[in-house]
Tab-separated table of C-alpha atoms in Angstrom:
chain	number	residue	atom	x	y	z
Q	12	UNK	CA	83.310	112.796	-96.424
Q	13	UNK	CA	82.239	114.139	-99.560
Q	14	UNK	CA	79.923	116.814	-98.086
Q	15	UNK	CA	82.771	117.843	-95.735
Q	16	UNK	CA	85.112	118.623	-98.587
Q	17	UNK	CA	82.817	120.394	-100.271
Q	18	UNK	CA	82.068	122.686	-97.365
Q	19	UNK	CA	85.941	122.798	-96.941
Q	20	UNK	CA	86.231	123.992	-100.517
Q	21	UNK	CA	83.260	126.365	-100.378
Q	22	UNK	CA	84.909	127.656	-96.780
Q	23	UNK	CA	88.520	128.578	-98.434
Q	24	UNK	CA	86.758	130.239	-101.705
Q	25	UNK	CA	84.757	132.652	-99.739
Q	26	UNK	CA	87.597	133.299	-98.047
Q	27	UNK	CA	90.102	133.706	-100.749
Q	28	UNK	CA	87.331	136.031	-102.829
Q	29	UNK	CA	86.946	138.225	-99.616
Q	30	UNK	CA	88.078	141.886	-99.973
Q	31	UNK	CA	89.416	141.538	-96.359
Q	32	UNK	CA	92.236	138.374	-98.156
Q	33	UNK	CA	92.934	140.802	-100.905
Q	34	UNK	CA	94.152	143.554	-99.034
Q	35	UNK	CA	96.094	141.648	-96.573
Q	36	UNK	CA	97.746	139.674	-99.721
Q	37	UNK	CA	98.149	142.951	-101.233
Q	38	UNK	CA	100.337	144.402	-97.933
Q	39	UNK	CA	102.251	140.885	-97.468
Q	40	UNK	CA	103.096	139.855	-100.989
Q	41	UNK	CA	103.612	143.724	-102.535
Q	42	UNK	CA	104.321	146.085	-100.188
Q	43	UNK	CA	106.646	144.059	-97.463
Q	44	UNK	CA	108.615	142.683	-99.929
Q	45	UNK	CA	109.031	146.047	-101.482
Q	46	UNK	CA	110.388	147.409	-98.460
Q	47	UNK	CA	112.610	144.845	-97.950
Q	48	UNK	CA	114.035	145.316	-101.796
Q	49	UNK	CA	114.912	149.039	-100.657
Q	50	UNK	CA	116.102	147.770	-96.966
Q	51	UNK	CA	118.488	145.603	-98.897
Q	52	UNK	CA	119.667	148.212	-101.452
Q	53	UNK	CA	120.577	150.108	-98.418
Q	54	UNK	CA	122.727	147.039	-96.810
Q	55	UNK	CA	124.487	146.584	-100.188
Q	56	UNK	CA	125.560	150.124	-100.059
Q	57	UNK	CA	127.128	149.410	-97.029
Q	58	UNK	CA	128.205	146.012	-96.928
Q	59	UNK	CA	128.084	143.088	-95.277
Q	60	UNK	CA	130.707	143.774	-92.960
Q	61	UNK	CA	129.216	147.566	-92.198
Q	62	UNK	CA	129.502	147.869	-88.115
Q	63	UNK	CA	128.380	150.553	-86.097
Q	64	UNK	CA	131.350	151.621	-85.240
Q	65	UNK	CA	131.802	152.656	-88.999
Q	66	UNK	CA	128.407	153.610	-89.952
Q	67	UNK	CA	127.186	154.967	-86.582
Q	68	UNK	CA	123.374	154.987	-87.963
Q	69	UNK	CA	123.665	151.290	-87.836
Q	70	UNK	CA	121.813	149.999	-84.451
Q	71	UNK	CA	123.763	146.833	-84.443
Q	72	UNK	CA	126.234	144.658	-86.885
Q	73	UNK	CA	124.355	143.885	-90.291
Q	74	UNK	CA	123.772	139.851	-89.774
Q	75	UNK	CA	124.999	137.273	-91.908
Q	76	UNK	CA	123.638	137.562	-95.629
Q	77	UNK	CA	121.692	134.178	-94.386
Q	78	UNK	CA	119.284	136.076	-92.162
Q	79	UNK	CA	118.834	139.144	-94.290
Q	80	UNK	CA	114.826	139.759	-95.115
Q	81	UNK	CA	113.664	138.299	-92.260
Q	82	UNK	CA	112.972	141.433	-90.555
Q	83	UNK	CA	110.542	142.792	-92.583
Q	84	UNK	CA	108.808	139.648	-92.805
Q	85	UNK	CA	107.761	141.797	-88.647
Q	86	UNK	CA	105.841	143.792	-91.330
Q	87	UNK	CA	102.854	141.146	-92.140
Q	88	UNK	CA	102.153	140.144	-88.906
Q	89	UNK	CA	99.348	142.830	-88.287
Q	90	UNK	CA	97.718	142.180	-91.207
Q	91	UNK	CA	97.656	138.404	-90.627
Q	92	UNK	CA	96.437	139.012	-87.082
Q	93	UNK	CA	93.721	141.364	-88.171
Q	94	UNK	CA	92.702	138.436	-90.832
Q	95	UNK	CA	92.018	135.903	-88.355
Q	96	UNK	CA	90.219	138.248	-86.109
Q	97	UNK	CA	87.857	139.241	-88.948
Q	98	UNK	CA	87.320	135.855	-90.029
Q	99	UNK	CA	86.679	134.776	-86.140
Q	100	UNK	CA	84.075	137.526	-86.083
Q	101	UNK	CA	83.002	137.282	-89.040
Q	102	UNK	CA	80.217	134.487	-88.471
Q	103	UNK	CA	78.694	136.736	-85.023
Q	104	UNK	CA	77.555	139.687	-87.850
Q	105	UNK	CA	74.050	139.987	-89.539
Q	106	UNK	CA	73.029	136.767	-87.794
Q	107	UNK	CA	75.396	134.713	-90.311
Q	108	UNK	CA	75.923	132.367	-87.430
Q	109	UNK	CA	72.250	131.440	-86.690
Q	110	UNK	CA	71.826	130.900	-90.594
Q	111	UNK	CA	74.465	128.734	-90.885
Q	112	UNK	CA	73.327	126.489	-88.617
Q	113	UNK	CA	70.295	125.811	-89.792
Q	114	UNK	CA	71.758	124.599	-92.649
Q	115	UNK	CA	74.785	122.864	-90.998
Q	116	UNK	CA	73.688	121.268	-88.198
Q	117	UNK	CA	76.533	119.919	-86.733
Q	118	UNK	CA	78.448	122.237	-85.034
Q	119	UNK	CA	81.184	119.729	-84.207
Q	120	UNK	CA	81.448	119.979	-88.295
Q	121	UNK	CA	81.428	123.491	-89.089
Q	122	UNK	CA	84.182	124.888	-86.356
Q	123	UNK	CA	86.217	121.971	-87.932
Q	124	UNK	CA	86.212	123.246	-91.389
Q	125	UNK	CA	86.235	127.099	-90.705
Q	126	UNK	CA	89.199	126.376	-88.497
Q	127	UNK	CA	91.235	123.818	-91.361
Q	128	UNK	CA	90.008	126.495	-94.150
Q	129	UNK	CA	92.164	129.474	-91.534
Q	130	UNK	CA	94.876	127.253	-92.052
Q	131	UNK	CA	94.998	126.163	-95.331
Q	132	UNK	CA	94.721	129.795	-96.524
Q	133	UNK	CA	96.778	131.706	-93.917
Q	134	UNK	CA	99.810	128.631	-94.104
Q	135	UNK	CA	99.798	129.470	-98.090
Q	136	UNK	CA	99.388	133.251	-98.367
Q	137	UNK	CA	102.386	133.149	-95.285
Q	138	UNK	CA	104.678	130.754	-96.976
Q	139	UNK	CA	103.981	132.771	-100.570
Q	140	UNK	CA	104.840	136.006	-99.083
Q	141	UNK	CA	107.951	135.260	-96.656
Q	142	UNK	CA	109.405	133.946	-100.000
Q	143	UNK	CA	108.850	136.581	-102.156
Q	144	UNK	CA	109.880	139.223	-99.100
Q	145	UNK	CA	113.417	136.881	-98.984
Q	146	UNK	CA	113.528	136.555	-102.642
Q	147	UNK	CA	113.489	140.461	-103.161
Q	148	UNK	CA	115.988	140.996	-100.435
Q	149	UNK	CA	118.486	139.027	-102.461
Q	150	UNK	CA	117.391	140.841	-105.393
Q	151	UNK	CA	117.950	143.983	-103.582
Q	152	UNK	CA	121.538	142.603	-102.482
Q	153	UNK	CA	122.717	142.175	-106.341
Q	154	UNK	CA	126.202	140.167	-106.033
Q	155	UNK	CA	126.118	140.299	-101.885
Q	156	UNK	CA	123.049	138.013	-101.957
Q	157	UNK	CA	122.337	133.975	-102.355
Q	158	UNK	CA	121.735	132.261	-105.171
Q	159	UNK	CA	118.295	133.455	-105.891
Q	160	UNK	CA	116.854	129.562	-106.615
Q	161	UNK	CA	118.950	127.919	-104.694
Q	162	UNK	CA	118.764	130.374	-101.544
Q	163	UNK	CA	120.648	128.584	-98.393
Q	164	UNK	CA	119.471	125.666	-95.883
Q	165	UNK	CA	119.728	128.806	-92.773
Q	166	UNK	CA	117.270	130.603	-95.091
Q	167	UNK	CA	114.632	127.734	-96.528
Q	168	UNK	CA	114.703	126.715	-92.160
Q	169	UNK	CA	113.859	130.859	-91.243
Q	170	UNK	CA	111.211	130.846	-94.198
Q	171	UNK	CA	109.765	127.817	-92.707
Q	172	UNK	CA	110.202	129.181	-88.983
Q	173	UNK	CA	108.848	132.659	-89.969
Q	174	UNK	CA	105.705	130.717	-92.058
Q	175	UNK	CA	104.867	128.900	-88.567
Q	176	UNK	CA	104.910	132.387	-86.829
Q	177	UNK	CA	102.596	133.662	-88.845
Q	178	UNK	CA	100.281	131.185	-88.974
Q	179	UNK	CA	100.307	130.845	-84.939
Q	180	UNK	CA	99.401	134.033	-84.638
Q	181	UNK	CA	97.011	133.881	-87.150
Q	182	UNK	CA	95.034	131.375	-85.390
Q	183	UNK	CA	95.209	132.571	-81.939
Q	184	UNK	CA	93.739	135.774	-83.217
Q	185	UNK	CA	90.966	133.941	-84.989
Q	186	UNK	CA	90.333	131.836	-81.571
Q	187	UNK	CA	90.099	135.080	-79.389
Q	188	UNK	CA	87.976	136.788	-82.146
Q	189	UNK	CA	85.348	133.584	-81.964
Q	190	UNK	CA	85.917	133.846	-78.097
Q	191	UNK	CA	84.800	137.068	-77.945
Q	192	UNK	CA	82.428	137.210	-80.853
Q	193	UNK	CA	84.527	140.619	-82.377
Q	194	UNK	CA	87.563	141.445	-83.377
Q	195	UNK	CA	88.575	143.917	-80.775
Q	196	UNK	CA	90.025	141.536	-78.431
Q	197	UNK	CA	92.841	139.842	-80.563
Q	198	UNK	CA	93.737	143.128	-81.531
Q	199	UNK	CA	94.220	144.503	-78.473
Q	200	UNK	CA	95.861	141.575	-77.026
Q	201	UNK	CA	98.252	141.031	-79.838
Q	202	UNK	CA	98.960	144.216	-81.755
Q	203	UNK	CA	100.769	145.720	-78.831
Q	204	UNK	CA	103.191	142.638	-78.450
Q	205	UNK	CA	103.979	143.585	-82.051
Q	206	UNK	CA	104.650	146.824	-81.708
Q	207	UNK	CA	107.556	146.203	-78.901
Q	208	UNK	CA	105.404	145.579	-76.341
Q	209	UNK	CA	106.116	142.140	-76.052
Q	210	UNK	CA	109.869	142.729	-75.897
Q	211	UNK	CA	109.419	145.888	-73.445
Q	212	UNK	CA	107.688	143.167	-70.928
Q	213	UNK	CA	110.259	140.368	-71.646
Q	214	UNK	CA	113.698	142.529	-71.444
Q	215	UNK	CA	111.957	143.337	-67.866
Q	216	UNK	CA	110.713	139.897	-66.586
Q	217	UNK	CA	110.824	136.251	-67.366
Q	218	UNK	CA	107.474	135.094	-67.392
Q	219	UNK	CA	106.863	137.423	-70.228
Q	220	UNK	CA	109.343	135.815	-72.905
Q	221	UNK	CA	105.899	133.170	-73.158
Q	222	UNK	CA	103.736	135.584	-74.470
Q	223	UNK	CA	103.243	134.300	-78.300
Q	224	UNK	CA	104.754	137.733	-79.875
Q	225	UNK	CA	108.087	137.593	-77.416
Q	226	UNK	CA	108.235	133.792	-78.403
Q	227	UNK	CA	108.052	133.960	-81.751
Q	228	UNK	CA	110.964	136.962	-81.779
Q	229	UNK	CA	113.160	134.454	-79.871
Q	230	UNK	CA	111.785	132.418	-82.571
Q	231	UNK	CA	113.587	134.251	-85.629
Q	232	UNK	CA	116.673	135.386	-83.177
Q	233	UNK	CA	119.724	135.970	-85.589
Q	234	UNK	CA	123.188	135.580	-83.961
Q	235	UNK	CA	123.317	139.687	-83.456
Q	236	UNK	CA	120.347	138.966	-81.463
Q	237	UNK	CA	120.474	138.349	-77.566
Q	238	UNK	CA	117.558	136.057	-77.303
Q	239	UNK	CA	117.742	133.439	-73.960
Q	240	UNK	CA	114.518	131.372	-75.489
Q	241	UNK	CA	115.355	128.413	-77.504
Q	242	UNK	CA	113.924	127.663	-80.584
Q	243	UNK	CA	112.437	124.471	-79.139
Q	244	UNK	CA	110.862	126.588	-76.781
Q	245	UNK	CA	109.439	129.629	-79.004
Q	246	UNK	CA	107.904	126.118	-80.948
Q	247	UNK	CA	106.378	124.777	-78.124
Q	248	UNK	CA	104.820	128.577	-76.306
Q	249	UNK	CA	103.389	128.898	-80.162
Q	250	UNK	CA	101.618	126.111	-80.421
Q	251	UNK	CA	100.458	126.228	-76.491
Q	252	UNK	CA	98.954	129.612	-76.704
Q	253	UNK	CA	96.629	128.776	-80.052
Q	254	UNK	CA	95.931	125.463	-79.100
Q	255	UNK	CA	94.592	126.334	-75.130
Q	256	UNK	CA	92.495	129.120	-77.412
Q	257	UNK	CA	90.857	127.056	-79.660
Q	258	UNK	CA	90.196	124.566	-76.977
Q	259	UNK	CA	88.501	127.303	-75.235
Q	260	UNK	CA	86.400	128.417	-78.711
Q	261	UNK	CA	85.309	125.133	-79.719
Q	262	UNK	CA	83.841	124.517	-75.646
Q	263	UNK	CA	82.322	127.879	-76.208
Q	264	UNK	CA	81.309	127.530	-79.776
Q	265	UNK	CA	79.113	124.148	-79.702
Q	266	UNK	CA	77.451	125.078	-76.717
Q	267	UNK	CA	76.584	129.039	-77.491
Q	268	UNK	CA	72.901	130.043	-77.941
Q	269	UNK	CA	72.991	131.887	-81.204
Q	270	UNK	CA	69.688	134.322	-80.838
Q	271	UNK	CA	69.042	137.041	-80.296
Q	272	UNK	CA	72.218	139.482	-82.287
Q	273	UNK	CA	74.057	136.434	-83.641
């Protein structure tokens, strides 16, 4: 057991130290919450009860202060995906992979702790930035905004649902990057559904509102939104999607032949 957290450890430190988790916590924890300081300067200029109908730039009714932030939390997501597609890949470079195991021999083992190290890190460097992204938002909305310790139990619940997004994502990019042995198949899978895709394909037909992007929007639906997925549901696709792909890894992973390039 010993051995095991050690390897754990050594897993999230070379992770952590990578230049790859500095620039992503550099976009998620600085620059997102940044723009959501100046997208909430611009609400409080308006106020909360702004409508289109009296500020006709406005795409919809500003939501309840509650739900404010969360939208540029939409911001981190491609970083976060590219992060577990480089750390899927990562291993299948410079014959990492074959050099690993012949020093960890049980492969069983070592997609275990690569897979609870994604986790630890991702869940923590999510959590940390959502946070600071809803904390400057109410910074942003000087007297309009919640109780900056305190928050509100609508916000602490989106922080957590937002967190679990993330990290979903996350993972199923890092299980089609170790499917695939690269990272060009998560991105082109998922960065698409980010960038409206997903929506485009679920505003047209229903099977498409359980893609993981279109679930997790109906996911962080705020009562402007017209969203026909449950919560419950957007849970459930999230965790289906990730889990059927790391299923699918782990087969392929202990059973791969690791000469030749890898």
């Amino acid at each position: 057991m010993s051995l095991v957290l050690n390897r754990l450890t050594n897993t999230i430190g070379q992770i952590i130290s990578s230049s790859t988790w500095w620039i992503v916590a550099i976009l998620t924890t600085v620059l997102q919450p940044f723009l959501a300081y100046i997208s909430a300067q611009q609400i409080a200029s308006l106020g909360l009860d702004a409508t289109p109908d009296l500020y006709p730039e406005l795409a919809q009714a500003i939501p309840p202060v509650d739900y404010l932030g969360f939208d540029a939390t939409f911001l981190g997501l491609v970083p976060m995906v590219v992060l577990g597609a480089i750390l899927g890949a990562n291993d299948y470079q410079n014959h990492r992979l074959r050099n690993l195991f012949l020093t960890q021999s049980n492969r069983s083992q070592v997609f275990m702790v690569k897979t609870i190290a994604l986790i630890v890190t991702s869940l923590g460097l999510s959590l940390v930035s959502i946070y600071l992204t809803i904390l400057t938002t109410h910074v942003g909305l000087r007297s309009l905004g919640l109780n900056l310790i305190r928050l509100s139990p609508i916000a602490w619940q989106y922080i957590g649902y937002t967190g679990f997004y993330w990290l979903m994502l996350t993972v199923l990019s890092f299980g089609l990057a170790m499917l695939s042995k690269n990272v060009i198949l998560p991105l082109f899978v998922l960065i698409p559904q980010i960038y409206n895709l997903g929506a485009f394909l679920a505003e047209r037909w229903d099977w498409a509102t359980y893609l993981p992007v279109a679930a997790g929007n109906g996911l962080l639906a705020t009562p402007t939104d017209l969203i026909p997925q449950t919560i419950s549901e957007g849970v459930i696709v999230l965790i289906a999607w990730p889990l059927l792909m790391m299923i699918i890894a782990y087969v392929r992973f202990i059973k791969r032949d690791v000469g030749g390039a890898y």
